[in-house]
Amino acid sequence: MFSTQQRTFSLTNARLFVAKLHKLSERYVSLSSSNLFSSKGVTTTLFPEFEKDNTLDIHQNLYDYSINSSETFWATLARSRLKWSKEFSQKSEEDAPVNCVDRHLEKNGDDVALIWEKDEPGTEEFITYRQLSEMVNKMSNVLKRHGVGKGDPVAIYLPTTPMAVAAMLACARIGAIHNVVFAGFSAGSLSDRIKNAKAETVITADEGIRGGKKIPLKAVVDDAVKLSGCVKRVFVYRRTKRDVPMTDVDFDLEKEMESESIECKPEEMNSEDYLFMLYTSGSTGKPKGLAHSTAGYLLYAGMTQKHVFDYKQGERFGCVADIGWITGHSYVVYGPLFNGGTTVLFESTPVYPDPGRYWEMVERLKLQHIYLAPTALRMLLKEGKSWVTKYDRSTLRKLGCVGEPLNREAFDWYNVVVGDRKADVVDTWWQTETGGITISPRPSEEGAEILPAMPMRPFFGIKPALVDKNGVELQGNNVMGALCINSCWPGMARTIYGDHQRFIDTYFKPFKGYYFSGDGAVRDKQGYYRITGRMDDVLNVSGHRLGTAEIEDVIGVHVISGVASSSSDFRDFRSLLEQLVPPLGAYVISGIASFSSDFKEFMSLLEQLVPTQV
């Protein structure tokens, strides 16, 4: 049972909350030791005060310690798990690629870092840490040669490929701030993100491949570059080797990398320097570019990946998210690589070439973990269990779920059909803003219960609070309210890039002294948490947040004025939906004669495929 006793929160306004967050991160001080964590939660050897007899609830005591002594807790983990470039100082310096790649080279350089699961099954490629290091260093040198340096934003519009991972880590290595944009957004959406970030550099591909279809990424970038007016250089990765038009600002990325050295000294980064920005939708206005720090984010992503999933060295971690979303950042790239693990880059869709794709991949690659969205589960369970049971899934230990509330039917199907009741179903709750998982059934005491369709327990350092409409924190159990967090944690976003006041107004002003998530939740009679869904008008599409303002821009004119013809705007919306929910491609096709007349049928289908809060 999780204790729901509350402490008085001493911070009375949002600015103090953020100031404390920065202070917490600045205490990450000293060189890394070789300490590793145990496989059963955070090792108590780092916290000897919890080395007691087996009758004690060690997890609960350690959780309480992480709340009551949060700065000491996180500083201890930072000292033991991050590699620092300098000894103690108020603000220490470290580098993400060093922690994700370099430090693994001496002993584990030939271990597989990436499994590139291409669109066509059975064509996977394996990339070792040594090979990844060479890619990262070569690309880092290319960027530096073209004038990209510390603090410069770089837009990345790539499919989920090794080159995308290398691009992210190359930016981090030289201190540039990467801004990965989902390679399914339209030129207008991409341009908005480029302009907002003031990015002069874009890294893209000739085409992407998804679900057997080629996606003209370079063409989209060409239009976005014209719209943005600020791009000085575009590096093009030849994913499909298609001959695409090249302009004066375009460079063939692989040719540029050919002559570069495989050595590149990493830029020393302050722990609070920005590692990346990632745009997420708001209920009004343009998407928000959330900025994450170098040390805090990296530590939190690594710790949650290891302990929520009980990740063990040598296992294969199959998060099927696109790298354009925060799940891809934290649990495809940074978390697994921080832990020296093997991570899957899934380039396809759950139904290509058939609804057995995930499970065939599990058998072929012998995955121990899979992490996906409830929408995919609901879609696949309707296809029948034969697509699952025909493949061997006995290697699976953890079945992760992310992005939206998991309903009971999907939970049971995941547990019984996919996992044969032998693998933990780990239903996680978190956000782009939180940087990593904040509520999940694990870690916990060994053998602790997992209840259906709820994330249940807060992670170390996370203190949830349910608040009523008057801003009063609800005490005890059997209560429902706005889900807030009443503590600071290192993975939390630091600001909205270029608009810190919006950051304060959005997340801290609604309930003073709390981080407001925008979601509602229930704390049940046992003290466990269940998410009820969004409290604003942000749509949750397959675990990806889309603002109604963005969608209204596209479809409002069609619905309200009854325009009878298709438009380029609707094609953009259709393209996005095809990427997020592939089966829509069979329904939403080019040349719809009358969008208005088909709207009810379209929305009916969308509700079946994406039965989330609207």
PDB file of N, CA and C in Angstrom, residues 26-111:
ATOM      1  N   GLU A  26      21.857  21.950  -9.743  1.00  0.00           N
ATOM      2  CA  GLU A  26      23.201  22.492  -9.634  1.00  0.00           C
ATOM      3  C   GLU A  26      24.033  21.779  -8.577  1.00  0.00           C
ATOM      4  N   ARG A  27      23.422  20.935  -7.799  1.00  0.00           N
ATOM      5  CA  ARG A  27      24.158  20.196  -6.775  1.00  0.00           C
ATOM      6  C   ARG A  27      24.758  18.912  -7.330  1.00  0.00           C
ATOM      7  N   TYR A  28      24.565  18.642  -8.609  1.00  0.00           N
ATOM      8  CA  TYR A  28      25.150  17.440  -9.197  1.00  0.00           C
ATOM      9  C   TYR A  28      26.645  17.684  -9.376  1.00  0.00           C
ATOM     10  N   VAL A  29      27.436  17.165  -8.464  1.00  0.00           N
ATOM     11  CA  VAL A  29      28.812  17.623  -8.396  1.00  0.00           C
ATOM     12  C   VAL A  29      29.797  16.499  -8.180  1.00  0.00           C
ATOM     13  N   SER A  30      30.665  16.180  -9.010  1.00  0.00           N
ATOM     14  CA  SER A  30      31.805  15.291  -8.849  1.00  0.00           C
ATOM     15  C   SER A  30      31.859  14.259  -9.940  1.00  0.00           C
ATOM     16  N   LEU A  31      33.015  13.650 -10.041  1.00  0.00           N
ATOM     17  CA  LEU A  31      33.239  12.655 -11.078  1.00  0.00           C
ATOM     18  C   LEU A  31      32.474  11.386 -10.789  1.00  0.00           C
ATOM     19  N   SER A  32      32.123  10.687 -11.865  1.00  0.00           N
ATOM     20  CA  SER A  32      31.388   9.437 -11.715  1.00  0.00           C
ATOM     21  C   SER A  32      32.264   8.365 -11.097  1.00  0.00           C
ATOM     22  N   SER A  33      31.655   7.551 -10.259  1.00  0.00           N
ATOM     23  CA  SER A  33      32.319   6.338  -9.795  1.00  0.00           C
ATOM     24  C   SER A  33      31.846   5.201 -10.676  1.00  0.00           C
ATOM     25  N   SER A  34      32.288   4.005 -10.401  1.00  0.00           N
ATOM     26  CA  SER A  34      31.889   2.859 -11.216  1.00  0.00           C
ATOM     27  C   SER A  34      30.704   2.126 -10.613  1.00  0.00           C
ATOM     28  N   ASN A  35      30.058   2.753  -9.593  1.00  0.00           N
ATOM     29  CA  ASN A  35      28.929   2.081  -8.952  1.00  0.00           C
ATOM     30  C   ASN A  35      27.818   1.808  -9.952  1.00  0.00           C
ATOM     31  N   LEU A  36      27.200   0.668  -9.827  1.00  0.00           N
ATOM     32  CA  LEU A  36      26.040   0.325 -10.628  1.00  0.00           C
ATOM     33  C   LEU A  36      24.882   0.051  -9.699  1.00  0.00           C
ATOM     34  N   PHE A  37      23.690   0.087 -10.242  1.00  0.00           N
ATOM     35  CA  PHE A  37      22.517  -0.220  -9.439  1.00  0.00           C
ATOM     36  C   PHE A  37      22.232  -1.709  -9.465  1.00  0.00           C
ATOM     37  N   SER A  38      21.575  -2.162  -8.421  1.00  0.00           N
ATOM     38  CA  SER A  38      21.115  -3.546  -8.414  1.00  0.00           C
ATOM     39  C   SER A  38      19.900  -3.650  -9.310  1.00  0.00           C
ATOM     40  N   SER A  39      19.492  -4.855  -9.614  1.00  0.00           N
ATOM     41  CA  SER A  39      18.352  -5.049 -10.508  1.00  0.00           C
ATOM     42  C   SER A  39      17.027  -4.960  -9.778  1.00  0.00           C
ATOM     43  N   LYS A  40      17.038  -4.875  -8.452  1.00  0.00           N
ATOM     44  CA  LYS A  40      15.793  -4.837  -7.688  1.00  0.00           C
ATOM     45  C   LYS A  40      15.597  -3.453  -7.075  1.00  0.00           C
ATOM     46  N   GLY A  41      15.337  -2.472  -7.936  1.00  0.00           N
ATOM     47  CA  GLY A  41      15.137  -1.132  -7.437  1.00  0.00           C
ATOM     48  C   GLY A  41      16.471  -0.444  -7.201  1.00  0.00           C
ATOM     49  N   VAL A  42      16.431   0.778  -6.705  1.00  0.00           N
ATOM     50  CA  VAL A  42      17.658   1.519  -6.455  1.00  0.00           C
ATOM     51  C   VAL A  42      18.443   0.818  -5.367  1.00  0.00           C
ATOM     52  N   THR A  43      19.705   0.574  -5.631  1.00  0.00           N
ATOM     53  CA  THR A  43      20.507  -0.174  -4.667  1.00  0.00           C
ATOM     54  C   THR A  43      20.603   0.535  -3.332  1.00  0.00           C
ATOM     55  N   THR A  44      20.456  -0.202  -2.263  1.00  0.00           N
ATOM     56  CA  THR A  44      20.542   0.404  -0.943  1.00  0.00           C
ATOM     57  C   THR A  44      21.978   0.638  -0.516  1.00  0.00           C
ATOM     58  N   THR A  45      22.955   0.127  -1.282  1.00  0.00           N
ATOM     59  CA  THR A  45      24.348   0.381  -0.915  1.00  0.00           C
ATOM     60  C   THR A  45      24.692   1.854  -1.076  1.00  0.00           C
ATOM     61  N   LEU A  46      23.954   2.572  -1.917  1.00  0.00           N
ATOM     62  CA  LEU A  46      24.154   4.007  -2.028  1.00  0.00           C
ATOM     63  C   LEU A  46      23.512   4.743  -0.863  1.00  0.00           C
ATOM     64  N   PHE A  47      22.584   4.083  -0.199  1.00  0.00           N
ATOM     65  CA  PHE A  47      21.868   4.671   0.924  1.00  0.00           C
ATOM     66  C   PHE A  47      21.922   3.686   2.095  1.00  0.00           C
ATOM     67  N   PRO A  48      23.060   3.598   2.801  1.00  0.00           N
ATOM     68  CA  PRO A  48      23.260   2.559   3.813  1.00  0.00           C
ATOM     69  C   PRO A  48      22.261   2.622   4.952  1.00  0.00           C
ATOM     70  N   GLU A  49      21.602   3.769   5.144  1.00  0.00           N
ATOM     71  CA  GLU A  49      20.633   3.841   6.229  1.00  0.00           C
ATOM     72  C   GLU A  49      19.449   2.906   6.011  1.00  0.00           C
ATOM     73  N   PHE A  50      19.307   2.367   4.786  1.00  0.00           N
ATOM     74  CA  PHE A  50      18.204   1.451   4.502  1.00  0.00           C
ATOM     75  C   PHE A  50      18.651  -0.006   4.443  1.00  0.00           C
ATOM     76  N   GLU A  51      19.889  -0.273   4.829  1.00  0.00           N
ATOM     77  CA  GLU A  51      20.380  -1.649   4.894  1.00  0.00           C
ATOM     78  C   GLU A  51      19.895  -2.274   6.200  1.00  0.00           C
ATOM     79  N   LYS A  52      18.653  -2.737   6.195  1.00  0.00           N
ATOM     80  CA  LYS A  52      18.065  -3.301   7.410  1.00  0.00           C
ATOM     81  C   LYS A  52      17.477  -4.660   7.098  1.00  0.00           C
ATOM     82  N   ASP A  53      16.821  -5.237   8.077  1.00  0.00           N
ATOM     83  CA  ASP A  53      16.325  -6.595   7.878  1.00  0.00           C
ATOM     84  C   ASP A  53      15.188  -6.629   6.867  1.00  0.00           C
ATOM     85  N   ASN A  54      14.875  -7.835   6.396  1.00  0.00           N
ATOM     86  CA  ASN A  54      13.931  -8.014   5.302  1.00  0.00           C
ATOM     87  C   ASN A  54      12.486  -7.705   5.677  1.00  0.00           C
ATOM     88  N   THR A  55      12.218  -7.487   6.959  1.00  0.00           N
ATOM     89  CA  THR A  55      10.837  -7.224   7.353  1.00  0.00           C
ATOM     90  C   THR A  55      10.432  -5.789   7.061  1.00  0.00           C
ATOM     91  N   LEU A  56      11.414  -4.935   6.809  1.00  0.00           N
ATOM     92  CA  LEU A  56      11.098  -3.538   6.547  1.00  0.00           C
ATOM     93  C   LEU A  56      10.684  -3.333   5.093  1.00  0.00           C
ATOM     94  N   ASP A  57       9.814  -2.367   4.878  1.00  0.00           N
ATOM     95  CA  ASP A  57       9.406  -1.974   3.534  1.00  0.00           C
ATOM     96  C   ASP A  57      10.479  -1.041   2.976  1.00  0.00           C
ATOM     97  N   ILE A  58      11.526  -1.634   2.405  1.00  0.00           N
ATOM     98  CA  ILE A  58      12.667  -0.837   1.957  1.00  0.00           C
ATOM     99  C   ILE A  58      12.254   0.145   0.864  1.00  0.00           C
ATOM    100  N   HIS A  59      11.418  -0.299  -0.074  1.00  0.00           N
ATOM    101  CA  HIS A  59      10.995   0.595  -1.145  1.00  0.00           C
ATOM    102  C   HIS A  59      10.266   1.808  -0.584  1.00  0.00           C
ATOM    103  N   GLN A  60       9.340   1.594   0.332  1.00  0.00           N
ATOM    104  CA  GLN A  60       8.586   2.704   0.903  1.00  0.00           C
ATOM    105  C   GLN A  60       9.502   3.663   1.660  1.00  0.00           C
ATOM    106  N   ASN A  61      10.443   3.123   2.426  1.00  0.00           N
ATOM    107  CA  ASN A  61      11.371   3.969   3.163  1.00  0.00           C
ATOM    108  C   ASN A  61      12.259   4.775   2.223  1.00  0.00           C
ATOM    109  N   LEU A  62      12.708   4.131   1.159  1.00  0.00           N
ATOM    110  CA  LEU A  62      13.557   4.825   0.198  1.00  0.00           C
ATOM    111  C   LEU A  62      12.760   5.891  -0.542  1.00  0.00           C
ATOM    112  N   TYR A  63      11.507   5.578  -0.867  1.00  0.00           N
ATOM    113  CA  TYR A  63      10.648   6.578  -1.501  1.00  0.00           C
ATOM    114  C   TYR A  63      10.470   7.787  -0.577  1.00  0.00           C
ATOM    115  N   ASP A  64      10.159   7.541   0.684  1.00  0.00           N
ATOM    116  CA  ASP A  64       9.989   8.639   1.640  1.00  0.00           C
ATOM    117  C   ASP A  64      11.257   9.486   1.732  1.00  0.00           C
ATOM    118  N   TYR A  65      12.401   8.818   1.723  1.00  0.00           N
ATOM    119  CA  TYR A  65      13.676   9.532   1.773  1.00  0.00           C
ATOM    120  C   TYR A  65      13.850  10.403   0.532  1.00  0.00           C
ATOM    121  N   SER A  66      13.440   9.891  -0.628  1.00  0.00           N
ATOM    122  CA  SER A  66      13.584  10.650  -1.876  1.00  0.00           C
ATOM    123  C   SER A  66      12.716  11.903  -1.884  1.00  0.00           C
ATOM    124  N   ILE A  67      11.653  11.905  -1.089  1.00  0.00           N
ATOM    125  CA  ILE A  67      10.784  13.072  -0.974  1.00  0.00           C
ATOM    126  C   ILE A  67      11.302  14.027   0.097  1.00  0.00           C
ATOM    127  N   ASN A  68      11.633  13.499   1.240  1.00  0.00           N
ATOM    128  CA  ASN A  68      12.026  14.334   2.377  1.00  0.00           C
ATOM    129  C   ASN A  68      13.444  14.880   2.251  1.00  0.00           C
ATOM    130  N   SER A  69      14.299  14.181   1.517  1.00  0.00           N
ATOM    131  CA  SER A  69      15.688  14.621   1.322  1.00  0.00           C
ATOM    132  C   SER A  69      16.022  14.560  -0.161  1.00  0.00           C
ATOM    133  N   SER A  70      15.230  15.247  -0.955  1.00  0.00           N
ATOM    134  CA  SER A  70      15.321  15.093  -2.411  1.00  0.00           C
ATOM    135  C   SER A  70      16.672  15.528  -2.962  1.00  0.00           C
ATOM    136  N   GLU A  71      17.230  16.621  -2.442  1.00  0.00           N
ATOM    137  CA  GLU A  71      18.503  17.092  -2.980  1.00  0.00           C
ATOM    138  C   GLU A  71      19.614  16.078  -2.724  1.00  0.00           C
ATOM    139  N   THR A  72      19.651  15.533  -1.522  1.00  0.00           N
ATOM    140  CA  THR A  72      20.662  14.523  -1.202  1.00  0.00           C
ATOM    141  C   THR A  72      20.449  13.260  -2.025  1.00  0.00           C
ATOM    142  N   PHE A  73      19.195  12.871  -2.169  1.00  0.00           N
ATOM    143  CA  PHE A  73      18.860  11.660  -2.928  1.00  0.00           C
ATOM    144  C   PHE A  73      19.362  11.763  -4.362  1.00  0.00           C
ATOM    145  N   TRP A  74      18.988  12.848  -5.056  1.00  0.00           N
ATOM    146  CA  TRP A  74      19.352  12.966  -6.464  1.00  0.00           C
ATOM    147  C   TRP A  74      20.838  13.253  -6.642  1.00  0.00           C
ATOM    148  N   ALA A  75      21.433  14.020  -5.721  1.00  0.00           N
ATOM    149  CA  ALA A  75      22.872  14.276  -5.818  1.00  0.00           C
ATOM    150  C   ALA A  75      23.666  12.988  -5.670  1.00  0.00           C
ATOM    151  N   THR A  76      23.199  12.102  -4.783  1.00  0.00           N
ATOM    152  CA  THR A  76      23.869  10.811  -4.605  1.00  0.00           C
ATOM    153  C   THR A  76      23.815   9.998  -5.888  1.00  0.00           C
ATOM    154  N   LEU A  77      22.661   9.976  -6.526  1.00  0.00           N
ATOM    155  CA  LEU A  77      22.525   9.235  -7.780  1.00  0.00           C
ATOM    156  C   LEU A  77      23.360   9.876  -8.884  1.00  0.00           C
ATOM    157  N   ALA A  78      23.373  11.194  -8.919  1.00  0.00           N
ATOM    158  CA  ALA A  78      24.154  11.883  -9.949  1.00  0.00           C
ATOM    159  C   ALA A  78      25.641  11.586  -9.805  1.00  0.00           C
ATOM    160  N   ARG A  79      26.127  11.578  -8.571  1.00  0.00           N
ATOM    161  CA  ARG A  79      27.544  11.285  -8.351  1.00  0.00           C
ATOM    162  C   ARG A  79      27.897   9.875  -8.803  1.00  0.00           C
ATOM    163  N   SER A  80      26.990   8.945  -8.593  1.00  0.00           N
ATOM    164  CA  SER A  80      27.304   7.545  -8.859  1.00  0.00           C
ATOM    165  C   SER A  80      27.041   7.128 -10.296  1.00  0.00           C
ATOM    166  N   ARG A  81      26.202   7.872 -11.015  1.00  0.00           N
ATOM    167  CA  ARG A  81      25.778   7.396 -12.327  1.00  0.00           C
ATOM    168  C   ARG A  81      26.150   8.293 -13.489  1.00  0.00           C
ATOM    169  N   LEU A  82      26.466   9.560 -13.244  1.00  0.00           N
ATOM    170  CA  LEU A  82      26.869  10.449 -14.326  1.00  0.00           C
ATOM    171  C   LEU A  82      28.382  10.625 -14.327  1.00  0.00           C
ATOM    172  N   LYS A  83      28.938  10.732 -15.517  1.00  0.00           N
ATOM    173  CA  LYS A  83      30.380  10.991 -15.649  1.00  0.00           C
ATOM    174  C   LYS A  83      30.569  12.498 -15.778  1.00  0.00           C
ATOM    175  N   TRP A  84      31.340  13.064 -14.870  1.00  0.00           N
ATOM    176  CA  TRP A  84      31.548  14.505 -14.840  1.00  0.00           C
ATOM    177  C   TRP A  84      32.943  14.855 -15.341  1.00  0.00           C
ATOM    178  N   SER A  85      33.062  16.034 -15.919  1.00  0.00           N
ATOM    179  CA  SER A  85      34.352  16.454 -16.466  1.00  0.00           C
ATOM    180  C   SER A  85      35.197  17.197 -15.442  1.00  0.00           C
ATOM    181  N   LYS A  86      34.583  17.629 -14.345  1.00  0.00           N
ATOM    182  CA  LYS A  86      35.335  18.361 -13.333  1.00  0.00           C
ATOM    183  C   LYS A  86      34.949  17.875 -11.943  1.00  0.00           C
ATOM    184  N   GLU A  87      35.862  18.124 -10.997  1.00  0.00           N
ATOM    185  CA  GLU A  87      35.569  17.808  -9.609  1.00  0.00           C
ATOM    186  C   GLU A  87      34.511  18.778  -9.082  1.00  0.00           C
ATOM    187  N   PHE A  88      34.256  18.673  -7.792  1.00  0.00           N
ATOM    188  CA  PHE A  88      33.191  19.450  -7.160  1.00  0.00           C
ATOM    189  C   PHE A  88      33.237  20.922  -7.545  1.00  0.00           C
ATOM    190  N   SER A  89      32.071  21.439  -7.888  1.00  0.00           N
ATOM    191  CA  SER A  89      31.863  22.867  -8.070  1.00  0.00           C
ATOM    192  C   SER A  89      30.381  23.107  -7.926  1.00  0.00           C
ATOM    193  N   GLN A  90      30.002  24.364  -7.803  1.00  0.00           N
ATOM    194  CA  GLN A  90      28.580  24.658  -7.626  1.00  0.00           C
ATOM    195  C   GLN A  90      27.779  24.207  -8.838  1.00  0.00           C
ATOM    196  N   LYS A  91      28.379  24.376 -10.013  1.00  0.00           N
ATOM    197  CA  LYS A  91      27.723  23.928 -11.236  1.00  0.00           C
ATOM    198  C   LYS A  91      28.708  23.049 -11.994  1.00  0.00           C
ATOM    199  N   SER A  92      28.518  21.761 -11.956  1.00  0.00           N
ATOM    200  CA  SER A  92      29.461  20.856 -12.604  1.00  0.00           C
ATOM    201  C   SER A  92      29.161  20.721 -14.082  1.00  0.00           C
ATOM    202  N   GLU A  93      30.103  20.133 -14.791  1.00  0.00           N
ATOM    203  CA  GLU A  93      29.976  20.000 -16.229  1.00  0.00           C
ATOM    204  C   GLU A  93      30.024  18.540 -16.633  1.00  0.00           C
ATOM    205  N   GLU A  94      29.135  18.175 -17.571  1.00  0.00           N
ATOM    206  CA  GLU A  94      29.121  16.817 -18.097  1.00  0.00           C
ATOM    207  C   GLU A  94      28.603  16.869 -19.515  1.00  0.00           C
ATOM    208  N   ASP A  95      28.620  15.729 -20.192  1.00  0.00           N
ATOM    209  CA  ASP A  95      28.240  15.709 -21.603  1.00  0.00           C
ATOM    210  C   ASP A  95      27.411  14.474 -21.887  1.00  0.00           C
ATOM    211  N   ALA A  96      26.276  14.660 -22.553  1.00  0.00           N
ATOM    212  CA  ALA A  96      25.353  13.550 -22.780  1.00  0.00           C
ATOM    213  C   ALA A  96      25.957  12.421 -23.613  1.00  0.00           C
ATOM    214  N   PRO A  97      26.620  12.692 -24.756  1.00  0.00           N
ATOM    215  CA  PRO A  97      27.197  11.582 -25.524  1.00  0.00           C
ATOM    216  C   PRO A  97      28.260  10.810 -24.754  1.00  0.00           C
ATOM    217  N   VAL A  98      29.021  11.514 -23.897  1.00  0.00           N
ATOM    218  CA  VAL A  98      30.009  10.811 -23.082  1.00  0.00           C
ATOM    219  C   VAL A  98      29.304   9.799 -22.196  1.00  0.00           C
ATOM    220  N   ASN A  99      28.179  10.207 -21.603  1.00  0.00           N
ATOM    221  CA  ASN A  99      27.450   9.324 -20.700  1.00  0.00           C
ATOM    222  C   ASN A  99      26.657   8.256 -21.437  1.00  0.00           C
ATOM    223  N   CYS A 100      26.316   8.510 -22.693  1.00  0.00           N
ATOM    224  CA  CYS A 100      25.512   7.547 -23.452  1.00  0.00           C
ATOM    225  C   CYS A 100      26.337   6.651 -24.374  1.00  0.00           C
ATOM    226  N   VAL A 101      27.531   7.073 -24.737  1.00  0.00           N
ATOM    227  CA  VAL A 101      28.335   6.309 -25.700  1.00  0.00           C
ATOM    228  C   VAL A 101      29.762   6.089 -25.199  1.00  0.00           C
ATOM    229  N   ASP A 102      30.499   7.173 -24.987  1.00  0.00           N
ATOM    230  CA  ASP A 102      31.940   7.080 -24.729  1.00  0.00           C
ATOM    231  C   ASP A 102      32.294   6.172 -23.558  1.00  0.00           C
ATOM    232  N   ARG A 103      31.576   6.322 -22.466  1.00  0.00           N
ATOM    233  CA  ARG A 103      31.972   5.569 -21.274  1.00  0.00           C
ATOM    234  C   ARG A 103      31.725   4.071 -21.403  1.00  0.00           C
ATOM    235  N   HIS A 104      30.981   3.665 -22.442  1.00  0.00           N
ATOM    236  CA  HIS A 104      30.737   2.238 -22.669  1.00  0.00           C
ATOM    237  C   HIS A 104      31.775   1.609 -23.600  1.00  0.00           C
ATOM    238  N   LEU A 105      32.619   2.432 -24.228  1.00  0.00           N
ATOM    239  CA  LEU A 105      33.484   1.931 -25.295  1.00  0.00           C
ATOM    240  C   LEU A 105      34.575   0.983 -24.811  1.00  0.00           C
ATOM    241  N   GLU A 106      35.217   1.301 -23.708  1.00  0.00           N
ATOM    242  CA  GLU A 106      36.374   0.517 -23.282  1.00  0.00           C
ATOM    243  C   GLU A 106      36.018  -0.939 -23.008  1.00  0.00           C
ATOM    244  N   LYS A 107      34.943  -1.167 -22.274  1.00  0.00           N
ATOM    245  CA  LYS A 107      34.584  -2.533 -21.907  1.00  0.00           C
ATOM    246  C   LYS A 107      33.498  -3.124 -22.795  1.00  0.00           C
ATOM    247  N   ASN A 108      32.652  -2.264 -23.358  1.00  0.00           N
ATOM    248  CA  ASN A 108      31.487  -2.776 -24.079  1.00  0.00           C
ATOM    249  C   ASN A 108      31.335  -2.169 -25.470  1.00  0.00           C
ATOM    250  N   GLY A 109      32.432  -1.759 -26.066  1.00  0.00           N
ATOM    251  CA  GLY A 109      32.358  -1.101 -27.361  1.00  0.00           C
ATOM    252  C   GLY A 109      31.770  -1.950 -28.468  1.00  0.00           C
ATOM    253  N   ASP A 110      31.920  -3.274 -28.353  1.00  0.00           N
ATOM    254  CA  ASP A 110      31.391  -4.157 -29.390  1.00  0.00           C
ATOM    255  C   ASP A 110      29.986  -4.666 -29.075  1.00  0.00           C
ATOM    256  N   ASP A 111      29.423  -4.213 -27.959  1.00  0.00           N
ATOM    257  CA  ASP A 111      28.035  -4.564 -27.651  1.00  0.00           C
ATOM    258  C   ASP A 111      27.104  -3.827 -28.608  1.00  0.00           C
TER     259      ASP A 111
END
